[in-house]
Amino acid sequence: MLSVRPADPMAIEEAAARLARGELVAFPTETVYGLGADASSGPAVAAIYRVKGRPADHPLIVHVADAAQAQWWGELGAQGLALAQAFWPGPLTLIVRRSAQAPGFACGGEPTVGLRCPAHPVALALLRAFARLGGHGVAAPSANRFGRVSPTRAAHVAADLAAHAAGALGLVLDGGPCEVGLESTIVDLSRGAPVLMRPGGVAADRIERVLGCPLLPRDAQAPRASGTLAAHYAPRTPVELVDGDALAARLAELAGQGRRAAAWCRHRPDAPGSAHWEQAEDDPALFARDLYDGLRRLDALGLDRILVERLPAGAAWDAVRDRLERAAATFAGSA
């Protein structure tokens, strides 16, 4: 049976012991809740893929207690160390060449490994407790079924994974809602020039200021990385991105087809009475924090469409825009 427990010191120690025994544990980070396993254990990592329903060639991120532990997995180099000093603990994942001693169970067949030190007291306490038991790091993707909306509350984890957890996942540490609410920024440092693989909790311009050079866009030669599939982060209800001045017409069109829709936008549209409206945040950080929770709320209404107002231009919105575009891509072309 899946147990959800407040993340007090005793529960954290129990979670570390479970990890050391090869079990899975779900825990909070500042980004989203993670589904954790001993990254050095093949069977434990395989259980992550099984419980999530995740393709075996899709790499996981290894969470570490600090930069020193990260060096066991791969050489960070001058750029990686500079970024770790500036942004760890924090929502930044660094992809580096895997060391000879580091196992590749969590790497999806890549010669690289993604590393992150999370900025959440529960996550850090768990990683340190696991290190005291001899652990080198915790592989942890988001604690939800693959391709679906990421969890930002312990209740989301239980709702998504309880039916798939038997024999593998027994404990969810409840640390409250996630502060950032979106996954980490991923930067590839494995090929010389740094590459932005995924926008996230650390803005690209802040990273570029530390490095003193621009981040290159992801290309076909880039290693596979977590959360970079074209279609991802999707609720079960189809999502459409619509310009603000076209929302009312689209809602009316759907109503004329007998379809019920929700509009998630900054200002209430002049729409049919059957439409559900939810106000969107004007601030990108607040929108990011509420994004996955909001998609889950709207999904639970059981409507036919979720219409989301297209976001303003500007780099501050890049991470939220990325997630919404991937969520909408899952249903692209649906009538």
mmCIF file of C-alpha atoms in Angstrom:
data_model
loop_
_atom_site.group_PDB
_atom_site.id
_atom_site.type_symbol
_atom_site.label_atom_id
_atom_site.label_comp_id
_atom_site.label_asym_id
_atom_site.label_seq_id
_atom_site.Cartn_x
_atom_site.Cartn_y
_atom_site.Cartn_z
ATOM 1 C CA MET A 1 0.000 0.000 0.000
ATOM 2 C CA LEU A 2 1.226 3.476 -0.878
ATOM 3 C CA SER A 3 1.754 5.605 2.235
ATOM 4 C CA VAL A 4 1.807 9.426 2.149
ATOM 5 C CA ARG A 5 3.600 10.814 5.212
ATOM 6 C CA PRO A 6 4.613 14.282 6.360
ATOM 7 C CA ALA A 7 8.302 14.764 5.615
ATOM 8 C CA ASP A 8 9.547 14.831 9.207
ATOM 9 C CA PRO A 9 13.060 13.614 10.161
ATOM 10 C CA MET A 10 11.890 10.071 10.963
ATOM 11 C CA ALA A 11 10.087 9.751 7.632
ATOM 12 C CA ILE A 12 13.147 11.056 5.776
ATOM 13 C CA GLU A 13 15.404 8.495 7.479
ATOM 14 C CA GLU A 14 12.917 5.761 6.587
ATOM 15 C CA ALA A 15 12.876 6.970 2.991
ATOM 16 C CA ALA A 16 16.686 6.835 2.813
ATOM 17 C CA ALA A 17 16.629 3.283 4.184
ATOM 18 C CA ARG A 18 14.055 2.306 1.565
ATOM 19 C CA LEU A 19 16.270 3.726 -1.178
ATOM 20 C CA ALA A 20 19.217 1.742 0.175
ATOM 21 C CA ARG A 21 17.082 -1.419 0.000
ATOM 22 C CA GLY A 22 16.341 -0.796 -3.669
ATOM 23 C CA GLU A 23 12.824 0.580 -3.209
ATOM 24 C CA LEU A 24 11.306 3.680 -4.777
ATOM 25 C CA VAL A 25 10.416 6.803 -2.800
ATOM 26 C CA ALA A 26 8.560 9.900 -4.003
ATOM 27 C CA PHE A 27 9.784 13.187 -2.545
ATOM 28 C CA PRO A 28 9.363 16.936 -3.032
ATOM 29 C CA THR A 29 11.804 19.246 -4.749
ATOM 30 C CA GLU A 30 11.440 22.935 -5.473
ATOM 31 C CA THR A 31 10.475 22.075 -9.078
ATOM 32 C CA VAL A 32 8.128 19.047 -8.980
ATOM 33 C CA TYR A 33 7.819 15.849 -6.950
ATOM 34 C CA GLY A 34 10.359 13.212 -7.949
ATOM 35 C CA LEU A 35 10.111 9.428 -8.158
ATOM 36 C CA GLY A 36 13.435 8.416 -6.629
ATOM 37 C CA ALA A 37 15.610 5.315 -6.723
ATOM 38 C CA ASP A 38 19.241 4.459 -6.037
ATOM 39 C CA ALA A 39 20.853 5.608 -9.291
ATOM 40 C CA SER A 40 23.564 2.942 -8.887
ATOM 41 C CA SER A 41 21.073 0.052 -8.782
ATOM 42 C CA GLY A 42 19.929 -1.438 -12.063
ATOM 43 C CA PRO A 43 16.799 -3.116 -10.632
ATOM 44 C CA ALA A 44 15.793 0.031 -8.722
ATOM 45 C CA VAL A 45 16.158 2.258 -11.777
ATOM 46 C CA ALA A 46 14.260 -0.295 -13.874
ATOM 47 C CA ALA A 47 11.408 -0.009 -11.375
ATOM 48 C CA ILE A 48 11.193 3.740 -12.071
ATOM 49 C CA TYR A 49 10.725 3.061 -15.770
ATOM 50 C CA ARG A 50 8.114 0.398 -15.031
ATOM 51 C CA VAL A 51 6.063 2.445 -12.548
ATOM 52 C CA LYS A 52 6.119 5.548 -14.771
ATOM 53 C CA GLY A 53 5.578 3.661 -18.021
ATOM 54 C CA ARG A 54 8.619 5.537 -19.326
ATOM 55 C CA PRO A 55 10.581 4.482 -22.449
ATOM 56 C CA ALA A 56 13.860 2.828 -21.467
ATOM 57 C CA ASP A 57 15.899 5.117 -23.750
ATOM 58 C CA HIS A 58 14.667 8.295 -22.036
ATOM 59 C CA PRO A 59 17.383 9.369 -19.550
ATOM 60 C CA LEU A 60 16.735 10.242 -15.924
ATOM 61 C CA ILE A 61 18.280 13.040 -13.867
ATOM 62 C CA VAL A 62 20.531 12.005 -10.984
ATOM 63 C CA HIS A 63 20.010 14.143 -7.887
ATOM 64 C CA VAL A 64 23.052 14.736 -5.696
ATOM 65 C CA ALA A 65 23.674 16.358 -2.329
ATOM 66 C CA ASP A 66 26.383 18.726 -3.591
ATOM 67 C CA ALA A 67 28.921 19.365 -6.338
ATOM 68 C CA ALA A 68 31.451 17.032 -4.706
ATOM 69 C CA GLN A 69 29.035 14.112 -5.016
ATOM 70 C CA ALA A 70 28.290 15.145 -8.596
ATOM 71 C CA GLN A 71 31.973 14.721 -9.474
ATOM 72 C CA TRP A 72 31.661 10.984 -8.728
ATOM 73 C CA TRP A 73 29.287 10.765 -11.694
ATOM 74 C CA GLY A 74 31.148 12.955 -14.153
ATOM 75 C CA GLU A 75 33.689 15.739 -14.529
ATOM 76 C CA LEU A 76 31.869 19.055 -14.251
ATOM 77 C CA GLY A 77 34.782 21.026 -15.648
ATOM 78 C CA ALA A 78 35.281 24.752 -15.200
ATOM 79 C CA GLN A 79 31.925 25.650 -16.734
ATOM 80 C CA GLY A 80 30.016 23.096 -14.681
ATOM 81 C CA LEU A 81 31.688 24.111 -11.447
ATOM 82 C CA ALA A 82 30.941 27.779 -12.133
ATOM 83 C CA LEU A 83 27.277 26.990 -12.773
ATOM 84 C CA ALA A 84 27.054 24.716 -9.738
ATOM 85 C CA GLN A 85 28.535 27.434 -7.548
ATOM 86 C CA ALA A 86 26.075 29.989 -8.925
ATOM 87 C CA PHE A 87 22.867 27.937 -9.041
ATOM 88 C CA TRP A 88 23.150 24.829 -6.831
ATOM 89 C CA PRO A 89 21.192 23.989 -4.856
ATOM 90 C CA GLY A 90 18.629 25.029 -7.457
ATOM 91 C CA PRO A 91 16.581 24.185 -10.549
ATOM 92 C CA LEU A 92 19.483 23.609 -12.949
ATOM 93 C CA THR A 93 20.515 20.252 -14.439
ATOM 94 C CA LEU A 94 23.963 19.845 -15.992
ATOM 95 C CA ILE A 95 24.643 17.154 -18.605
ATOM 96 C CA VAL A 96 28.270 16.010 -18.551
ATOM 97 C CA ARG A 97 30.287 13.036 -19.774
ATOM 98 C CA ARG A 98 29.801 10.104 -17.435
ATOM 99 C CA SER A 99 32.845 8.952 -15.461
ATOM 100 C CA ALA A 100 34.272 5.446 -15.852
ATOM 101 C CA GLN A 101 33.056 4.426 -12.392
ATOM 102 C CA ALA A 102 29.504 5.716 -12.804
ATOM 103 C CA PRO A 103 26.910 3.142 -13.891
ATOM 104 C CA GLY A 104 24.676 4.012 -16.817
ATOM 105 C CA PHE A 105 21.397 2.570 -15.548
ATOM 106 C CA ALA A 106 19.754 6.016 -15.422
ATOM 107 C CA CYS A 107 21.306 7.346 -18.625
ATOM 108 C CA GLY A 108 19.083 5.853 -21.334
ATOM 109 C CA GLY A 109 22.033 4.473 -23.293
ATOM 110 C CA GLU A 110 23.824 7.827 -23.445
ATOM 111 C CA PRO A 111 27.513 8.260 -22.488
ATOM 112 C CA THR A 112 26.414 11.334 -20.524
ATOM 113 C CA VAL A 113 24.602 11.892 -17.236
ATOM 114 C CA GLY A 114 22.288 14.674 -16.080
ATOM 115 C CA LEU A 115 23.065 15.969 -12.570
ATOM 116 C CA ARG A 116 21.170 18.295 -10.247
ATOM 117 C CA CYS A 117 21.345 19.419 -6.624
ATOM 118 C CA PRO A 118 17.797 20.418 -5.612
ATOM 119 C CA ALA A 119 16.963 23.452 -3.470
ATOM 120 C CA HIS A 120 14.409 21.865 -1.166
ATOM 121 C CA PRO A 121 15.083 21.049 2.498
ATOM 122 C CA VAL A 122 13.362 17.655 2.299
ATOM 123 C CA ALA A 123 15.159 16.635 -0.881
ATOM 124 C CA LEU A 124 18.540 17.719 0.485
ATOM 125 C CA ALA A 125 17.945 15.961 3.810
ATOM 126 C CA LEU A 126 17.001 12.778 1.949
ATOM 127 C CA LEU A 127 20.061 12.926 -0.315
ATOM 128 C CA ARG A 128 22.375 13.481 2.653
ATOM 129 C CA ALA A 129 20.766 10.660 4.639
ATOM 130 C CA PHE A 130 21.119 8.357 1.631
ATOM 131 C CA ALA A 131 24.775 9.384 1.239
ATOM 132 C CA ARG A 132 25.415 8.407 4.868
ATOM 133 C CA LEU A 133 24.157 4.935 3.947
ATOM 134 C CA GLY A 134 26.644 4.739 1.082
ATOM 135 C CA GLY A 135 24.464 6.090 -1.729
ATOM 136 C CA HIS A 136 25.981 8.130 -4.543
ATOM 137 C CA GLY A 137 22.829 9.775 -5.865
ATOM 138 C CA VAL A 138 19.121 9.384 -6.493
ATOM 139 C CA ALA A 139 17.703 9.038 -9.993
ATOM 140 C CA ALA A 140 14.389 10.882 -10.002
ATOM 141 C CA PRO A 141 12.114 11.870 -12.858
ATOM 142 C CA SER A 142 8.776 13.496 -12.089
ATOM 143 C CA ALA A 143 6.541 11.223 -10.009
ATOM 144 C CA ASN A 144 3.722 10.754 -12.514
ATOM 145 C CA ARG A 145 2.879 8.541 -15.455
ATOM 146 C CA PHE A 146 5.048 9.292 -18.464
ATOM 147 C CA GLY A 147 3.913 12.151 -20.701
ATOM 148 C CA ARG A 148 1.283 13.415 -18.285
ATOM 149 C CA VAL A 149 1.090 16.526 -16.106
ATOM 150 C CA SER A 150 3.913 16.698 -13.575
ATOM 151 C CA PRO A 151 3.013 16.555 -9.851
ATOM 152 C CA THR A 152 3.502 19.558 -7.590
ATOM 153 C CA ARG A 153 1.723 18.095 -4.540
ATOM 154 C CA ALA A 154 1.952 14.758 -2.749
ATOM 155 C CA ALA A 155 -1.718 14.121 -3.546
ATOM 156 C CA HIS A 156 -0.903 14.332 -7.263
ATOM 157 C CA VAL A 157 1.676 11.555 -6.854
ATOM 158 C CA ALA A 158 -0.737 9.286 -5.024
ATOM 159 C CA ALA A 159 -3.473 9.890 -7.593
ATOM 160 C CA ASP A 160 -1.164 9.148 -10.530
ATOM 161 C CA LEU A 161 0.906 6.238 -9.256
ATOM 162 C CA ALA A 162 -1.033 4.331 -6.582
ATOM 163 C CA ALA A 163 -2.420 1.907 -9.170
ATOM 164 C CA HIS A 164 1.074 1.221 -10.556
ATOM 165 C CA ALA A 165 3.127 1.211 -7.345
ATOM 166 C CA ALA A 166 2.662 -2.351 -6.085
ATOM 167 C CA GLY A 167 5.939 -3.944 -5.031
ATOM 168 C CA ALA A 168 8.023 -0.881 -5.883
ATOM 169 C CA LEU A 169 6.799 2.454 -4.479
ATOM 170 C CA GLY A 170 5.651 2.417 -0.865
ATOM 171 C CA LEU A 171 6.287 5.925 0.467
ATOM 172 C CA VAL A 172 5.555 9.491 -0.596
ATOM 173 C CA LEU A 173 7.152 12.249 1.491
ATOM 174 C CA ASP A 174 4.723 15.156 1.723
ATOM 175 C CA GLY A 175 6.602 18.449 1.765
ATOM 176 C CA GLY A 176 3.733 20.643 0.627
ATOM 177 C CA PRO A 177 3.346 22.333 -2.769
ATOM 178 C CA CYS A 178 6.439 22.914 -4.896
ATOM 179 C CA GLU A 179 7.760 26.471 -4.868
ATOM 180 C CA VAL A 180 8.969 26.734 -8.486
ATOM 181 C CA GLY A 181 6.407 24.394 -10.023
ATOM 182 C CA LEU A 182 8.268 23.706 -13.294
ATOM 183 C CA GLU A 183 11.109 21.316 -14.024
ATOM 184 C CA SER A 184 14.738 22.392 -14.018
ATOM 185 C CA THR A 185 16.588 24.110 -16.814
ATOM 186 C CA ILE A 186 18.850 21.592 -18.580
ATOM 187 C CA VAL A 187 22.224 22.634 -20.005
ATOM 188 C CA ASP A 188 24.433 20.219 -21.948
ATOM 189 C CA LEU A 189 28.150 20.696 -21.217
ATOM 190 C CA SER A 190 29.279 17.407 -22.741
ATOM 191 C CA ARG A 191 30.316 18.692 -26.180
ATOM 192 C CA GLY A 192 32.289 21.845 -25.451
ATOM 193 C CA ALA A 193 29.981 24.757 -26.251
ATOM 194 C CA PRO A 194 27.063 24.845 -23.775
ATOM 195 C CA VAL A 195 23.642 23.952 -25.186
ATOM 196 C CA LEU A 196 20.235 24.847 -23.737
ATOM 197 C CA MET A 197 18.331 21.560 -23.787
ATOM 198 C CA ARG A 198 15.222 22.672 -21.902
ATOM 199 C CA PRO A 199 14.159 26.002 -20.377
ATOM 200 C CA GLY A 200 13.176 25.818 -16.739
ATOM 201 C CA GLY A 201 13.589 27.296 -13.301
ATOM 202 C CA VAL A 202 16.821 29.210 -14.058
ATOM 203 C CA ALA A 203 16.542 31.723 -16.897
ATOM 204 C CA ALA A 204 18.937 31.293 -19.815
ATOM 205 C CA ASP A 205 20.282 34.844 -19.569
ATOM 206 C CA ARG A 206 21.398 34.255 -15.972
ATOM 207 C CA ILE A 207 23.320 31.164 -17.080
ATOM 208 C CA GLU A 208 24.897 33.052 -19.969
ATOM 209 C CA ARG A 209 26.100 35.792 -17.624
ATOM 210 C CA VAL A 210 27.925 33.219 -15.479
ATOM 211 C CA LEU A 211 29.442 31.444 -18.488
ATOM 212 C CA GLY A 212 30.309 34.611 -20.375
ATOM 213 C CA CYS A 213 29.023 33.097 -23.622
ATOM 214 C CA PRO A 214 25.666 32.384 -25.274
ATOM 215 C CA LEU A 215 23.830 29.101 -24.882
ATOM 216 C CA LEU A 216 23.427 27.333 -28.210
ATOM 217 C CA PRO A 217 20.034 25.913 -29.202
ATOM 218 C CA ARG A 218 19.461 22.175 -29.017
ATOM 219 C CA ASP A 219 20.321 20.338 -32.246
ATOM 220 C CA ALA A 220 20.006 16.841 -33.712
ATOM 221 C CA GLN A 221 23.388 15.792 -32.290
ATOM 222 C CA ALA A 222 22.440 16.646 -28.715
ATOM 223 C CA PRO A 223 22.125 13.762 -26.273
ATOM 224 C CA ARG A 224 18.647 12.671 -25.302
ATOM 225 C CA ALA A 225 17.489 14.469 -22.173
ATOM 226 C CA SER A 226 14.576 14.346 -19.785
ATOM 227 C CA GLY A 227 11.434 16.250 -20.760
ATOM 228 C CA THR A 228 12.477 17.190 -24.300
ATOM 229 C CA LEU A 229 9.969 15.180 -26.344
ATOM 230 C CA ALA A 230 7.784 17.322 -28.610
ATOM 231 C CA ALA A 231 4.598 16.137 -26.884
ATOM 232 C CA HIS A 232 4.700 15.985 -23.093
ATOM 233 C CA TYR A 233 3.207 17.372 -19.848
ATOM 234 C CA ALA A 234 -0.346 16.742 -21.086
ATOM 235 C CA PRO A 235 -3.636 16.360 -19.233
ATOM 236 C CA ARG A 236 -6.237 13.973 -20.621
ATOM 237 C CA THR A 237 -8.373 16.863 -21.860
ATOM 238 C CA PRO A 238 -7.037 18.304 -25.145
ATOM 239 C CA VAL A 239 -5.212 21.615 -24.724
ATOM 240 C CA GLU A 240 -5.306 24.394 -27.316
ATOM 241 C CA LEU A 241 -3.267 27.603 -27.290
ATOM 242 C CA VAL A 242 -5.370 30.495 -28.587
ATOM 243 C CA ASP A 243 -4.644 34.195 -29.076
ATOM 244 C CA GLY A 244 -6.460 36.285 -26.485
ATOM 245 C CA ASP A 245 -8.572 38.147 -29.057
ATOM 246 C CA ALA A 246 -9.695 34.838 -30.608
ATOM 247 C CA LEU A 247 -10.775 33.098 -27.403
ATOM 248 C CA ALA A 248 -14.407 34.202 -27.459
ATOM 249 C CA ALA A 249 -14.872 33.061 -31.056
ATOM 250 C CA ARG A 250 -13.254 29.702 -30.394
ATOM 251 C CA LEU A 251 -15.398 29.147 -27.293
ATOM 252 C CA ALA A 252 -18.515 29.991 -29.313
ATOM 253 C CA GLU A 253 -17.425 27.615 -32.069
ATOM 254 C CA LEU A 254 -16.968 24.764 -29.609
ATOM 255 C CA ALA A 255 -20.302 25.527 -27.939
ATOM 256 C CA GLY A 256 -21.975 25.376 -31.354
ATOM 257 C CA GLN A 257 -20.534 21.882 -31.758
ATOM 258 C CA GLY A 258 -21.958 20.864 -28.399
ATOM 259 C CA ARG A 259 -18.518 20.797 -26.806
ATOM 260 C CA ARG A 260 -17.809 22.185 -23.359
ATOM 261 C CA ALA A 261 -14.611 24.138 -22.846
ATOM 262 C CA ALA A 262 -12.597 25.984 -20.241
ATOM 263 C CA ALA A 263 -10.713 29.210 -20.895
ATOM 264 C CA TRP A 264 -7.552 29.893 -18.883
ATOM 265 C CA CYS A 265 -6.719 33.503 -19.585
ATOM 266 C CA ARG A 266 -6.016 36.835 -17.958
ATOM 267 C CA HIS A 267 -9.394 38.461 -18.651
ATOM 268 C CA ARG A 268 -12.826 36.863 -18.761
ATOM 269 C CA PRO A 269 -13.827 36.408 -22.422
ATOM 270 C CA ASP A 270 -17.262 37.287 -23.782
ATOM 271 C CA ALA A 271 -18.153 33.628 -24.074
ATOM 272 C CA PRO A 272 -21.146 31.277 -23.953
ATOM 273 C CA GLY A 273 -22.528 30.603 -20.487
ATOM 274 C CA SER A 274 -21.463 26.969 -20.746
ATOM 275 C CA ALA A 275 -17.770 27.935 -20.782
ATOM 276 C CA HIS A 276 -15.691 27.691 -17.616
ATOM 277 C CA TRP A 277 -13.253 30.544 -16.971
ATOM 278 C CA GLU A 278 -10.173 30.520 -14.794
ATOM 279 C CA GLN A 279 -8.017 33.603 -14.382
ATOM 280 C CA ALA A 280 -4.367 33.237 -15.367
ATOM 281 C CA GLU A 281 -1.517 34.947 -13.551
ATOM 282 C CA ASP A 282 0.193 37.957 -15.133
ATOM 283 C CA ASP A 283 3.517 37.165 -13.462
ATOM 284 C CA PRO A 284 5.528 34.364 -15.141
ATOM 285 C CA ALA A 285 6.865 32.961 -11.854
ATOM 286 C CA LEU A 286 3.366 32.774 -10.371
ATOM 287 C CA PHE A 287 1.969 31.259 -13.568
ATOM 288 C CA ALA A 288 4.750 28.654 -13.516
ATOM 289 C CA ARG A 289 4.016 27.760 -9.901
ATOM 290 C CA ASP A 290 0.341 27.191 -10.707
ATOM 291 C CA LEU A 291 0.707 25.674 -14.191
ATOM 292 C CA TYR A 292 0.522 21.965 -13.428
ATOM 293 C CA ASP A 293 -1.916 22.387 -10.552
ATOM 294 C CA GLY A 294 -4.114 24.477 -12.838
ATOM 295 C CA LEU A 295 -4.008 21.947 -15.672
ATOM 296 C CA ARG A 296 -5.019 19.247 -13.207
ATOM 297 C CA ARG A 297 -7.893 21.366 -11.861
ATOM 298 C CA LEU A 298 -9.213 22.016 -15.350
ATOM 299 C CA ASP A 299 -8.704 18.407 -16.406
ATOM 300 C CA ALA A 300 -10.806 17.254 -13.440
ATOM 301 C CA LEU A 301 -13.805 19.189 -14.794
ATOM 302 C CA GLY A 302 -14.229 16.568 -17.513
ATOM 303 C CA LEU A 303 -14.680 19.097 -20.329
ATOM 304 C CA ASP A 304 -13.920 18.637 -24.015
ATOM 305 C CA ARG A 305 -11.231 21.315 -24.376
ATOM 306 C CA ILE A 306 -8.899 23.451 -22.300
ATOM 307 C CA LEU A 307 -8.171 26.719 -24.092
ATOM 308 C CA VAL A 308 -5.129 28.586 -22.811
ATOM 309 C CA GLU A 309 -4.380 32.144 -23.845
ATOM 310 C CA ARG A 310 -1.074 32.436 -25.678
ATOM 311 C CA LEU A 311 1.584 33.885 -23.422
ATOM 312 C CA PRO A 312 3.265 37.273 -23.792
ATOM 313 C CA ALA A 313 6.537 37.510 -25.668
ATOM 314 C CA GLY A 314 9.771 37.584 -23.719
ATOM 315 C CA ALA A 315 12.343 35.271 -22.202
ATOM 316 C CA ALA A 316 10.670 35.364 -18.782
ATOM 317 C CA TRP A 317 7.852 33.250 -20.212
ATOM 318 C CA ASP A 318 10.044 30.734 -22.083
ATOM 319 C CA ALA A 319 9.761 27.863 -19.592
ATOM 320 C CA VAL A 320 5.980 28.138 -19.184
ATOM 321 C CA ARG A 321 5.548 28.536 -22.945
ATOM 322 C CA ASP A 322 7.664 25.423 -23.544
ATOM 323 C CA ARG A 323 5.488 23.281 -21.257
ATOM 324 C CA LEU A 324 2.210 24.551 -22.694
ATOM 325 C CA GLU A 325 3.361 24.039 -26.278
ATOM 326 C CA ARG A 326 4.358 20.456 -25.485
ATOM 327 C CA ALA A 327 1.040 19.838 -23.710
ATOM 328 C CA ALA A 328 -0.860 21.175 -26.721
ATOM 329 C CA ALA A 329 1.292 19.194 -29.182
ATOM 330 C CA THR A 330 -0.070 15.954 -27.728
ATOM 331 C CA PHE A 331 -3.449 16.805 -29.278
ATOM 332 C CA ALA A 332 -2.307 18.765 -32.330
ATOM 333 C CA GLY A 333 -4.651 18.194 -35.223
ATOM 334 C CA SER A 334 -7.511 16.826 -33.126
ATOM 335 C CA ALA A 335 -10.897 18.103 -34.235
#
